[in-house]
Coordinates of C-alpha atoms (C1' of nucleotides) in Angstrom, one line a residue:
Chain A
X18 CA -0.1 -0.1 -0.2
X19 CA 1.1 3.5 -1.1
X20 CA 1.2 6.1 2.1
X21 CA 0.3 8.6 -0.5
X22 CA -3.2 6.8 -1.4
X23 CA -4.1 5.3 1.9
X24 CA -6.3 6.5 4.7
X25 CA -4.1 7.3 7.9
X26 CA -5.1 10.3 9.6
X27 CA -2.5 10.6 12.6
X28 CA -2.7 13.0 15.0
X29 CA 0.8 14.8 16.3
X30 CA -1.4 15.9 19.8
X31 CA -3.1 13.3 21.9
X32 CA -7.0 13.7 22.4
X33 CA -7.7 14.9 25.7
X34 CA -10.8 12.6 26.3
X35 CA -8.0 9.5 25.8
X36 CA -7.1 8.6 29.4
X37 CA -5.2 5.2 28.8
X38 CA -2.0 4.5 26.8
X39 CA -4.0 2.3 24.1
X40 CA -6.6 4.8 23.9
X41 CA -4.1 7.4 23.2
X42 CA -2.7 5.5 20.5
X43 CA -5.1 4.4 18.7
X44 CA -6.5 7.7 18.0
X45 CA -2.9 9.1 17.5
X46 CA -2.4 6.5 15.0
X47 CA -5.5 7.1 13.1
X48 CA -7.1 3.9 13.8
X49 CA -10.4 4.5 16.0
X50 CA -12.8 7.2 15.5
X51 CA -14.9 7.9 18.5
X52 CA -18.5 8.1 17.3
X53 CA -20.5 8.4 20.7
X54 CA -19.9 7.3 24.0
X55 CA -18.5 3.8 23.8
X56 CA -19.0 3.8 20.0
X57 CA -16.3 3.7 17.5
X58 CA -15.7 3.6 14.0
X59 CA -12.4 1.6 12.7
X60 CA -10.2 3.6 10.6
X61 CA -8.6 1.2 7.6
X62 CA -5.1 0.9 9.8
X63 CA -7.1 -0.3 13.0
X64 CA -9.6 -2.6 10.9
X65 CA -6.8 -4.0 9.4
X66 CA -5.5 -5.0 13.0
X67 CA -8.8 -5.8 13.9
X68 CA -9.1 -8.6 10.8
X69 CA -5.7 -10.0 11.9
X70 CA -6.7 -10.1 15.6
X71 CA -9.9 -12.5 14.3
X72 CA -8.0 -14.1 11.8
X73 CA -6.2 -15.8 14.4
X74 CA -9.1 -16.4 16.5
X75 CA -10.7 -18.3 13.5
X76 CA -8.1 -20.5 12.5
X77 CA -7.4 -21.9 16.4
X78 CA -11.5 -21.9 17.2
X79 CA -11.6 -24.0 13.8
X80 CA -8.5 -26.2 14.5
X81 CA -10.1 -27.0 17.7
X82 CA -13.0 -28.4 16.2
X83 CA -15.4 -25.3 16.5
X84 CA -17.3 -24.6 13.6
X85 CA -18.2 -21.0 12.7
X86 CA -21.8 -19.2 11.7
X87 CA -23.2 -16.0 12.2
X88 CA -26.2 -14.8 14.0
X89 CA -27.9 -11.3 13.9
X90 CA -27.2 -8.4 16.5
X91 CA -30.9 -7.6 16.3
X92 CA -33.2 -10.3 18.3
X93 CA -36.4 -10.8 19.5
X94 CA -37.5 -10.6 22.9
X95 CA -39.4 -13.7 22.7
X96 CA -36.2 -16.3 23.1
X97 CA -35.4 -14.0 26.0
X98 CA -38.3 -14.5 27.7
X99 CA -38.1 -17.9 27.5
X100 CA -34.7 -18.5 29.2
X101 CA -35.9 -15.9 32.0
X102 CA -33.2 -13.6 31.0
X103 CA -35.2 -10.3 29.6
X104 CA -36.5 -9.4 32.8
X105 CA -33.3 -10.2 34.6
X106 CA -30.6 -8.7 32.5
X107 CA -31.4 -5.1 33.2
X108 CA -30.5 -1.5 31.4
X109 CA -27.8 -2.9 29.9
X110 CA -29.4 -4.5 27.1
X111 CA -30.4 -1.9 24.7
X112 CA -34.2 -2.8 24.0
X113 CA -35.8 -1.5 20.9
X114 CA -39.1 -1.9 19.1
X115 CA -40.1 -2.2 15.6
X116 CA -43.0 -1.5 13.6
X117 CA -45.3 -3.4 14.8
X118 CA -44.6 -2.5 18.6
X119 CA -42.8 -5.9 18.7
X120 CA -39.9 -6.2 21.4
X121 CA -36.8 -6.8 19.9
X122 CA -33.4 -6.4 21.7
X123 CA -29.5 -5.4 20.2
X124 CA -28.0 -9.1 21.6
X125 CA -25.4 -8.4 24.4
X126 CA -24.7 -12.1 24.1
X127 CA -26.1 -14.9 22.0
X128 CA -26.8 -18.0 24.4
X129 CA -30.5 -18.2 23.8
X130 CA -30.2 -17.6 19.9
X131 CA -27.4 -20.7 20.0
X132 CA -29.6 -22.6 21.8
X133 CA -32.4 -22.2 19.7
X134 CA -30.8 -23.0 16.7
X135 CA -29.6 -26.0 18.5
X136 CA -32.9 -27.3 19.6
X137 CA -34.3 -26.5 16.2
X138 CA -31.8 -29.2 14.1
X139 CA -30.1 -31.1 16.7
X140 CA -32.2 -34.3 17.7
X141 CA -29.5 -37.3 18.7
X142 CA -26.9 -37.9 21.1
X143 CA -24.9 -38.9 17.8
X144 CA -24.5 -35.2 16.9
X145 CA -22.6 -34.4 19.9
X146 CA -20.6 -33.2 20.8
X147 CA -21.0 -30.0 18.7
X148 CA -19.1 -26.1 19.2
X149 CA -20.7 -23.9 17.4
X150 CA -19.6 -20.0 17.3
X151 CA -19.8 -16.5 15.7
X152 CA -17.7 -13.6 15.9
X153 CA -20.5 -10.4 15.8
X154 CA -21.2 -7.2 17.1
X155 CA -22.9 -6.8 20.3
X156 CA -23.9 -3.7 22.2
X157 CA -24.0 -3.7 26.2
X158 CA -25.4 -0.6 27.1
X159 CA -22.5 -0.3 30.1
X160 CA -23.2 2.7 32.8
X161 CA -19.8 4.1 31.8
X162 CA -17.8 3.1 29.0
X163 CA -14.3 3.7 29.1
X164 CA -10.7 3.4 27.6
X165 CA -11.8 3.3 23.8
X166 CA -12.3 -0.1 22.4
X167 CA -11.1 -1.4 25.9
X168 CA -14.7 -1.1 27.4
X169 CA -16.9 0.2 24.4
X170 CA -20.5 -0.1 24.7
X171 CA -20.5 -1.7 21.1
X172 CA -18.0 -4.7 21.0
X173 CA -17.0 -7.4 18.9
X174 CA -17.3 -10.8 20.5
X175 CA -16.3 -14.3 19.4
X176 CA -18.1 -16.2 21.2
X177 CA -18.5 -20.2 20.9
X178 CA -21.0 -22.3 22.6
X179 CA -20.6 -26.4 23.3
X180 CA -23.4 -28.6 23.3
X181 CA -22.6 -32.1 24.8
X182 CA -24.5 -35.3 26.6
X183 CA -23.0 -35.0 30.1
X184 CA -20.8 -33.0 32.2
X185 CA -17.6 -34.9 31.3
X186 CA -18.1 -34.8 27.5
X187 CA -18.6 -30.9 28.3
X188 CA -15.5 -31.2 30.1
X189 CA -13.5 -32.2 27.7
X190 CA -15.2 -29.3 25.2
X191 CA -13.9 -26.8 27.5
X192 CA -10.4 -28.1 27.7
X193 CA -10.2 -28.1 23.7
X194 CA -10.9 -24.1 24.3
X195 CA -8.7 -24.0 27.2
X196 CA -6.3 -25.3 24.8
X197 CA -7.3 -23.1 21.7
X198 CA -7.1 -20.0 23.6
X199 CA -3.5 -20.3 25.0
X200 CA -2.8 -21.0 21.5
X201 CA -4.6 -18.0 20.2
X202 CA -3.1 -15.5 22.8
X203 CA 0.1 -16.6 22.5
X204 CA 0.1 -16.4 18.4
X205 CA -0.6 -12.6 18.8
X206 CA 2.5 -12.2 20.5
X207 CA 0.9 -12.4 24.2
X208 CA 1.4 -14.1 27.3
X209 CA -1.8 -15.0 28.5
X210 CA -2.4 -16.8 31.9
X211 CA -5.9 -18.7 32.6
X212 CA -7.1 -17.5 35.9
X213 CA -9.8 -19.2 38.0
X214 CA -12.6 -17.1 37.9
X215 CA -16.0 -17.1 39.9
X216 CA -17.9 -20.2 38.3
X217 CA -21.1 -18.8 40.0
X218 CA -23.9 -20.9 40.6
X219 CA -23.0 -24.0 38.8
X220 CA -19.5 -24.3 41.1
X221 CA -17.0 -26.5 40.1
X222 CA -13.4 -25.2 38.9
X223 CA -14.8 -24.7 35.0
X224 CA -14.3 -21.0 34.6
X225 CA -11.5 -19.1 33.5
X226 CA -10.5 -15.6 32.5
X227 CA -7.5 -15.7 30.6
X228 CA -5.4 -12.1 31.7
X229 CA -2.3 -10.7 29.8
X230 CA 0.3 -8.7 32.1
X231 CA 0.5 -5.0 31.7
X232 CA 0.9 -2.4 33.5
X233 CA -1.9 -0.4 32.6
X234 CA -4.4 -3.6 33.6
X235 CA -7.5 -2.9 35.2
X236 CA -7.3 -5.4 37.9
X237 CA -4.6 -6.7 40.2
X238 CA -3.2 -10.3 39.7
X239 CA -1.0 -12.8 41.4
X240 CA 0.4 -15.8 39.9
X241 CA 3.5 -17.9 39.9
X242 CA 6.4 -16.9 37.6
X243 CA 6.6 -20.2 36.1
X244 CA 3.1 -19.8 34.2
X245 CA 4.7 -16.8 32.1
X246 CA 7.0 -18.9 30.5
X247 CA 5.4 -22.2 30.3
X248 CA 5.7 -23.2 26.4
X249 CA 2.1 -23.7 24.9
X250 CA 0.5 -26.5 23.3
X251 CA 2.5 -27.1 20.1
X252 CA 0.7 -27.0 16.6
X253 CA 0.0 -30.7 16.3
X254 CA -2.1 -30.9 19.7
X255 CA -4.3 -33.6 19.0
X256 CA -7.8 -31.9 20.0
X257 CA -9.5 -35.4 19.4
X258 CA -7.2 -36.8 22.6
X259 CA -7.1 -36.3 26.1
X260 CA -6.2 -32.6 26.5
X261 CA -7.0 -33.5 30.3
X262 CA -3.2 -33.7 30.9
X263 CA -2.2 -30.0 29.2
X264 CA -5.3 -28.4 31.5
X265 CA -4.0 -29.7 35.0
X266 CA -0.4 -28.7 33.8
X267 CA -1.7 -25.2 33.5
X268 CA -3.9 -24.7 36.4
X269 CA -1.7 -26.4 39.1
X270 CA 0.1 -23.3 39.1
X271 CA -1.4 -20.6 41.3
X272 CA -3.1 -17.5 39.7
X273 CA -5.7 -15.3 40.5
X274 CA -7.3 -12.0 40.1
X275 CA -7.5 -9.7 42.8
X276 CA -11.2 -10.7 43.2
X277 CA -10.4 -14.4 43.9
X278 CA -7.3 -14.2 45.2
X279 CA -6.2 -16.0 48.7
X280 CA -3.1 -14.6 50.1
X281 CA -2.5 -17.6 52.3
X282 CA -2.7 -20.0 49.3
X283 CA -0.7 -17.5 47.0
X284 CA 2.1 -16.9 49.8
X285 CA 2.1 -20.9 50.8
X286 CA 2.1 -22.2 47.4
X287 CA 3.9 -19.9 45.7
X288 CA 7.7 -19.7 46.4
X289 CA 8.7 -16.2 47.0
X290 CA 11.2 -15.6 44.3
X291 CA 8.1 -17.2 42.0
X292 CA 5.5 -14.6 42.8
X293 CA 4.2 -12.0 40.4
X294 CA 2.2 -9.6 41.6
X295 CA 1.1 -7.3 38.7
X296 CA -1.9 -5.6 36.7
X297 CA -3.9 -7.6 34.3
X298 CA -6.2 -6.9 31.6
X299 CA -9.1 -9.9 30.9
X300 CA -8.9 -10.7 27.4
X301 CA -11.1 -13.9 27.2
X302 CA -13.3 -16.2 29.7
X303 CA -14.6 -19.9 29.0
X304 CA -17.1 -21.0 31.2
X305 CA -19.1 -24.1 31.7
X306 CA -22.8 -23.4 32.9
X307 CA -24.8 -27.1 32.0
X308 CA -28.3 -27.1 31.6
X309 CA -29.0 -23.2 32.3
X310 CA -30.0 -22.7 29.1
X311 CA -30.9 -26.3 28.0
X312 CA -33.5 -27.1 30.3
X313 CA -35.8 -23.9 30.3
X314 CA -35.1 -23.8 26.4
X315 CA -36.1 -27.3 26.2
X316 CA -32.8 -27.9 24.1
X317 CA -32.6 -32.1 24.3
X318 CA -31.5 -34.7 22.1
X319 CA -32.1 -38.3 22.2
X320 CA -29.7 -40.8 24.1
X321 CA -28.8 -44.1 23.1
X322 CA -31.5 -45.6 25.5
X323 CA -34.1 -43.6 23.9
X324 CA -34.3 -41.2 26.5
X325 CA -34.5 -37.3 26.2
X326 CA -31.4 -35.8 27.5
X327 CA -30.7 -32.0 28.1
X328 CA -27.7 -31.1 26.7
X329 CA -24.9 -29.4 28.8
X330 CA -23.3 -26.3 27.5
X331 CA -20.4 -24.1 28.1
X332 CA -19.8 -20.6 26.2
X333 CA -16.1 -19.1 25.6
X334 CA -15.7 -15.1 24.9
X335 CA -12.8 -13.4 23.5
X336 CA -13.5 -9.8 22.8
X337 CA -11.5 -8.8 19.2
X338 CA -12.2 -5.0 19.7
X339 CA -10.4 -5.6 23.1
X340 CA -8.0 -7.3 22.5
X341 CA -6.5 -4.7 20.1
X342 CA -6.0 -2.1 22.5
X343 CA -4.8 -4.9 25.0
X344 CA -2.1 -5.6 22.6
X345 CA -0.9 -2.1 22.8
X346 CA -1.0 -1.7 26.1
X347 CA 1.4 -4.8 25.8
X348 CA 3.5 -3.5 23.3
X349 CA 4.2 0.4 22.8
X350 CA 7.2 2.9 24.1
X351 CA 7.1 6.6 23.9
X352 CA 7.2 6.9 20.3
X353 CA 4.2 5.1 19.9
X354 CA 2.7 1.2 19.2
X355 CA 5.1 -1.7 18.7
X356 CA 3.1 -4.5 16.9
X357 CA 3.9 -8.0 17.4
X358 CA 4.4 -9.3 13.3
X359 CA 1.6 -11.5 13.5
X360 CA -1.3 -8.9 14.2
X361 CA 0.8 -5.5 13.1
X362 CA -1.5 -3.8 10.2
X363 CA 1.8 -3.9 7.9
X364 CA 4.8 -6.5 8.6
X365 CA 7.2 -3.5 7.2
X366 CA 7.4 -0.1 5.9
X367 CA 9.6 0.9 3.1
X368 CA 10.5 4.9 3.9
X369 CA 11.6 6.9 1.0
X370 CA 13.2 9.5 2.7
X371 CA 13.3 12.1 -0.5
X372 CA 10.4 11.2 -2.5
X373 CA 10.4 13.3 -5.8
X374 CA 13.9 12.4 -6.2
X375 CA 14.2 10.4 -9.4
X376 CA 16.8 8.0 -8.6
X377 CA 15.3 7.5 -5.0
X378 CA 11.8 6.9 -6.5
X379 CA 13.4 4.2 -8.9
X380 CA 15.0 2.1 -6.3
X381 CA 11.9 2.3 -4.0
X382 CA 9.7 1.3 -6.7
X383 CA 11.4 -1.6 -7.1
X384 CA 12.2 -2.6 -4.0
X385 CA 8.5 -2.3 -3.0
X386 CA 7.5 -4.6 -6.1
X387 CA 10.3 -7.2 -4.5
X388 CA 8.6 -6.7 -1.1
X389 CA 5.2 -7.4 -2.6
X390 CA 6.8 -10.4 -4.5
X391 CA 8.5 -11.9 -1.1
X392 CA 4.8 -12.0 0.3
X393 CA 5.5 -9.2 2.4
X394 CA 2.7 -7.1 3.7
X395 CA 4.4 -4.0 3.2
X396 CA 3.5 0.3 3.6
X397 CA 5.3 2.3 1.0
X398 CA 5.6 6.1 2.4
X399 CA 6.0 7.7 -0.5
X400 CA 4.8 10.9 0.9
X401 CA 6.8 14.3 0.0
X402 CA 7.3 15.5 3.4
X403 CA 10.6 15.5 5.5
X404 CA 11.9 12.8 7.0
X405 CA 11.7 13.4 10.3
X406 CA 7.8 13.1 9.9
X407 CA 7.7 10.1 8.2
X408 CA 10.1 8.2 11.1
X409 CA 7.8 9.8 13.5
X410 CA 4.7 8.2 11.6
X411 CA 6.6 4.5 11.6
X412 CA 7.4 4.5 14.8
X413 CA 3.7 5.8 16.4
X414 CA 1.6 3.3 13.6
X415 CA 4.2 0.6 15.1
X416 CA 5.4 -1.4 11.7
X417 CA 7.9 -4.3 12.9
X418 CA 10.6 -3.2 10.9
X419 CA 11.5 -0.2 8.9
X420 CA 13.4 -0.2 5.6
X421 CA 14.7 2.9 5.0
X422 CA 15.8 4.1 1.5
X423 CA 17.5 7.7 0.5
X424 CA 20.0 9.5 -1.3
X425 CA 22.9 9.1 0.8
X426 CA 22.7 5.5 1.2
X427 CA 21.7 4.9 -2.3
X428 CA 25.2 6.2 -3.8
X429 CA 26.9 3.7 -1.6
X430 CA 24.3 0.9 -2.3
X431 CA 23.2 0.7 0.9
X432 CA 19.9 0.5 2.8
X433 CA 18.8 0.7 6.5
X434 CA 16.9 -1.8 8.1
X435 CA 15.5 -0.1 11.9
X436 CA 14.0 -2.9 14.4
X437 CA 10.7 -1.0 15.7
X438 CA 10.9 -3.1 18.8
X439 CA 14.4 -2.7 20.0
X440 CA 15.4 -0.1 18.3
X441 CA 18.3 -1.7 16.3
X442 CA 19.6 -0.6 12.9
X443 CA 21.4 -2.3 10.5
X444 CA 22.9 -1.4 7.5
X445 CA 23.0 -3.6 5.0
X446 CA 23.5 -3.6 0.4
X447 CA 20.2 -2.8 -0.7
X448 CA 20.1 -5.9 -2.7
X449 CA 19.8 -7.9 0.1
X450 CA 17.2 -5.8 1.8
X451 CA 13.9 -7.6 0.7
X452 CA 15.5 -10.9 1.9
X453 CA 16.5 -9.8 5.4
X454 CA 13.0 -8.5 6.0
X455 CA 11.2 -11.8 4.8
X456 CA 14.3 -13.8 7.1
X457 CA 13.1 -11.5 9.9
X458 CA 9.4 -11.5 9.5
X459 CA 8.3 -14.9 8.3
X460 CA 9.1 -16.5 11.4
X461 CA 7.3 -14.2 13.6
X462 CA 3.7 -14.5 11.5
X463 CA 3.9 -17.0 14.0
X464 CA 1.4 -19.1 11.5
X465 CA 3.0 -22.4 12.6
X466 CA 3.7 -22.6 16.4
Chain B
rC6 C1' -27.0 5.1 39.1
rG7 C1' -24.2 8.6 43.0
rG8 C1' -20.3 12.6 42.9
rG9 C1' -17.2 15.9 40.3
rG10 C1' -15.3 18.1 35.8
rU11 C1' -15.5 20.2 30.9
rA12 C1' -17.4 22.2 26.1
rU13 C1' -14.4 28.3 21.7
rA14 C1' -10.9 26.6 14.4
rG15 C1' -9.5 19.5 12.1
rC16 C1' -6.1 18.7 17.1
rU17 C1' -4.4 21.0 21.7
rC18 C1' -5.7 25.3 24.4
rA19 C1' -5.7 30.8 25.5
rG20 C1' -9.5 34.3 26.3
rC21 C1' -14.7 34.6 31.1
rC22 C1' -13.1 36.7 37.1
rU23 C1' -13.9 42.4 36.0
rG24 C1' -19.7 41.8 29.4
rG25 C1' -17.7 46.0 24.3
rU26 C1' -16.0 43.9 16.6
rA27 C1' -13.1 35.8 18.4
rG28 C1' -7.4 34.5 19.4
rA29 C1' -2.3 31.2 19.5
rG30 C1' 0.4 26.6 18.0
rC31 C1' -0.4 22.5 15.4
rA32 C1' -2.7 20.6 10.9
rC33 C1' -4.8 22.9 6.0
rU34 C1' -4.4 26.0 0.8
rG35 C1' -0.7 28.8 -3.1
rG36 C1' 4.6 30.2 -3.1
rU37 C1' 9.9 30.0 -1.7
rU38 C1' 13.9 27.4 0.1
rU39 C1' 14.4 23.0 2.1
rU40 C1' 14.9 17.3 3.0
rG41 C1' 18.5 11.2 7.3
rG42 C1' 14.1 12.3 13.5
rG43 C1' 7.6 15.9 13.4
rA44 C1' 12.0 21.8 8.7
rA45 C1' 12.2 28.0 7.8
rC46 C1' 10.4 32.1 5.5
rC47 C1' 5.7 35.0 3.0
rA48 C1' 0.9 35.0 1.8
rG49 C1' -4.2 32.6 2.8
rG50 C1' -8.8 29.7 4.2
rG51 C1' -11.7 28.3 8.1
rG52 C1' -15.3 28.7 14.2
rU53 C1' -24.1 31.0 14.5
rC54 C1' -18.0 30.2 20.9
rG55 C1' -22.5 22.4 22.6
rA56 C1' -27.9 23.9 22.5
rG57 C1' -32.2 27.4 24.3
rU58 C1' -34.3 30.9 27.4
rG59 C1' -33.1 35.0 30.5
rU60 C1' -30.3 39.8 32.2
rU61 C1' -27.7 43.8 29.5
rC62 C1' -27.7 49.3 24.8
rG63 C1' -24.5 45.1 24.0
rA64 C1' -23.3 38.2 25.8
rA65 C1' -17.8 33.2 24.5
rU66 C1' -17.6 36.0 28.8
rC67 C1' -23.6 36.8 33.8
rA68 C1' -27.9 33.8 35.3
rC69 C1' -31.2 29.2 34.6
rU70 C1' -32.4 24.8 31.7
rC71 C1' -31.1 20.9 28.6
rU72 C1' -27.8 18.0 25.6
rG73 C1' -22.9 16.0 24.6
rC74 C1' -18.4 14.5 26.3
rC75 C1' -14.5 13.1 30.0
rC76 C1' -13.0 11.2 35.4
rC77 C1' -13.6 9.1 40.5
rG78 C1' -17.3 5.3 42.5
rA79 C1' -20.8 1.1 42.0
rC80 C1' -20.5 -3.0 37.4
rC81 C1' -18.7 -5.6 33.1
rA82 C1' -15.5 -9.5 27.4

RNA sequence: CGGGGUAUAGCUCAGCCUGGUAGAGCACUGGUUUUGGGAACCAGGGGUCGAGUGUUCGAAUCACUCUGCCCCGACCA
C-alpha cells in the first residue's frame, strides 16, 4: 500500500478524552474514531489489525473443532423471555421496538439464540459433541464506557457455545477451548495466563479468565512466575485426544485476580522468588454452565437409551475489539505502538526519504515490488515530506520493520533496516534488504507455532 | 446510577473572574527555500464560541435549563 493513496489520519497531539495509553495511541495512529460514548469507527489501519486478530481467533477455533456461523445482532425478546433473562438482564440490554411494536433487542450475548438453533436441528446424541461459534457485534449499554475500545458499548465478540451429553464430555469441550485459547493469545505475541474465575451457581472449577499482564491493566493479578514461561501446546496438538493433562499442568500453578485471590494460598503455594504480583487485562473468559439454558429452552437430544437428555453447555468468549488495545498496552513505548508481526497492520514500512527524487523513487518502486513478490505486507511511505515526519509516523503506527532508503545510502548501494521493537539498526546492501526483511518477518508470523 | 469536571478552528488550548468587532500553536491551501528524526519564511482559508431561554444598549464572558463528552465510585468481554 502506498501511503499517499491510503487513509491514515495520524494526530500529532493526544486528544484529551483519552486516558490510557492504548486509547491515546489508537486515536493518534488513526486506528479509530469515536462516534459516541463507547462507540467507535474502525479506520483502515485499525480495521486491518482487528481483522488479523480475528483471523487468528478463527484459525485456532477451527483447529480445535469449533464450527463458525453468524447470528444476527438484533434479536427477538421472545427467546429471552423463554430463558427468563429478558427481565433479569437489566438496563445494560438495549431494548428496541420494531414498527409492529414487537419487543426486540440488540444482542448483548447469544446463548438463547444458539440454543434455539441447536434445538431446531439437533435431535440425536450421535450429533454431539458440537461447538458452534461466531464473531459478531454486541451491544451492552454500559453505565460508563471507557478506555476506548477496551470497554466500549458496541464491541466485537467471538463467542463459542459447546453442546454435550453430560458433564464429562462438556469438560472435554472445555479443555479444547482452554488449549485453543492458550494458542490464540500466544500467536498474538501475548502471554495470557488462565486464572480461576468465579463459576457462579454451577460451582466447580470450570471457569477461567485469560489475563494478559500489562502495567495499565484494570485489575491486580497474582500468579506463579512459571506460568509466564510455560510453552504453549504446539500446532500438532491432537484436539481429538485427551487434553486434561495440559489443563492440569496449567492450572496446577497458582493464579488469581484480585477478586478471587487468597493471600494465604498465594504465599503458601508459590515460593517467594516465583511470586508475580502485577496488573492484568482480561481478554478471554471460558465457562461451563451445564443445563442453565437447555433446561428452560428445552434443548434436548435423544440418548442411546431412547430417553431425552438436556444438553450440557459451555460458552467461551474472546473480545477482538478489546484485544487490539490490550496488545497495545503490552507493546508500546514513548514513540508509539510496537506491533507483534502476527497482528501488525503492515509487516514492514518502506520509507522513501526523498520522494520526488528520480533515483530514490525508482529504487523504492523496485524494492516495493520486490517486497510484494516476497509476500511481505508492506506499506510504502512515498509522501512528499520531511524525513522526521516519516520516522515519527512509522514509529507511531508501530510497523515492526522500517526499510529506509535515501539518496545518501543509495550512492553506496546501502539500505538501513530499523527494528521498531529494539531500536536496533542495521545497514546492508540494498540487494539483500528484501530477503533480510523476509527472514525477519516470516518466523514471527507465528502461524506455525 | 451517585459524585466531580468540561464544552471556543480539524487537534491541543488561551480569552470568561472584571460584558464592548473571536485568538495562538499545530494541521490545511498557494508560493519560495529545504530534506537522514515531527524544517524555515511569505501569503491565505477556516469558528452561528454545545443548544435554548433570560439579564443587558451590547453576552464566548453573567443567570437558569437541557444535551454531549471526560474523570472517580459501583458494574462489566
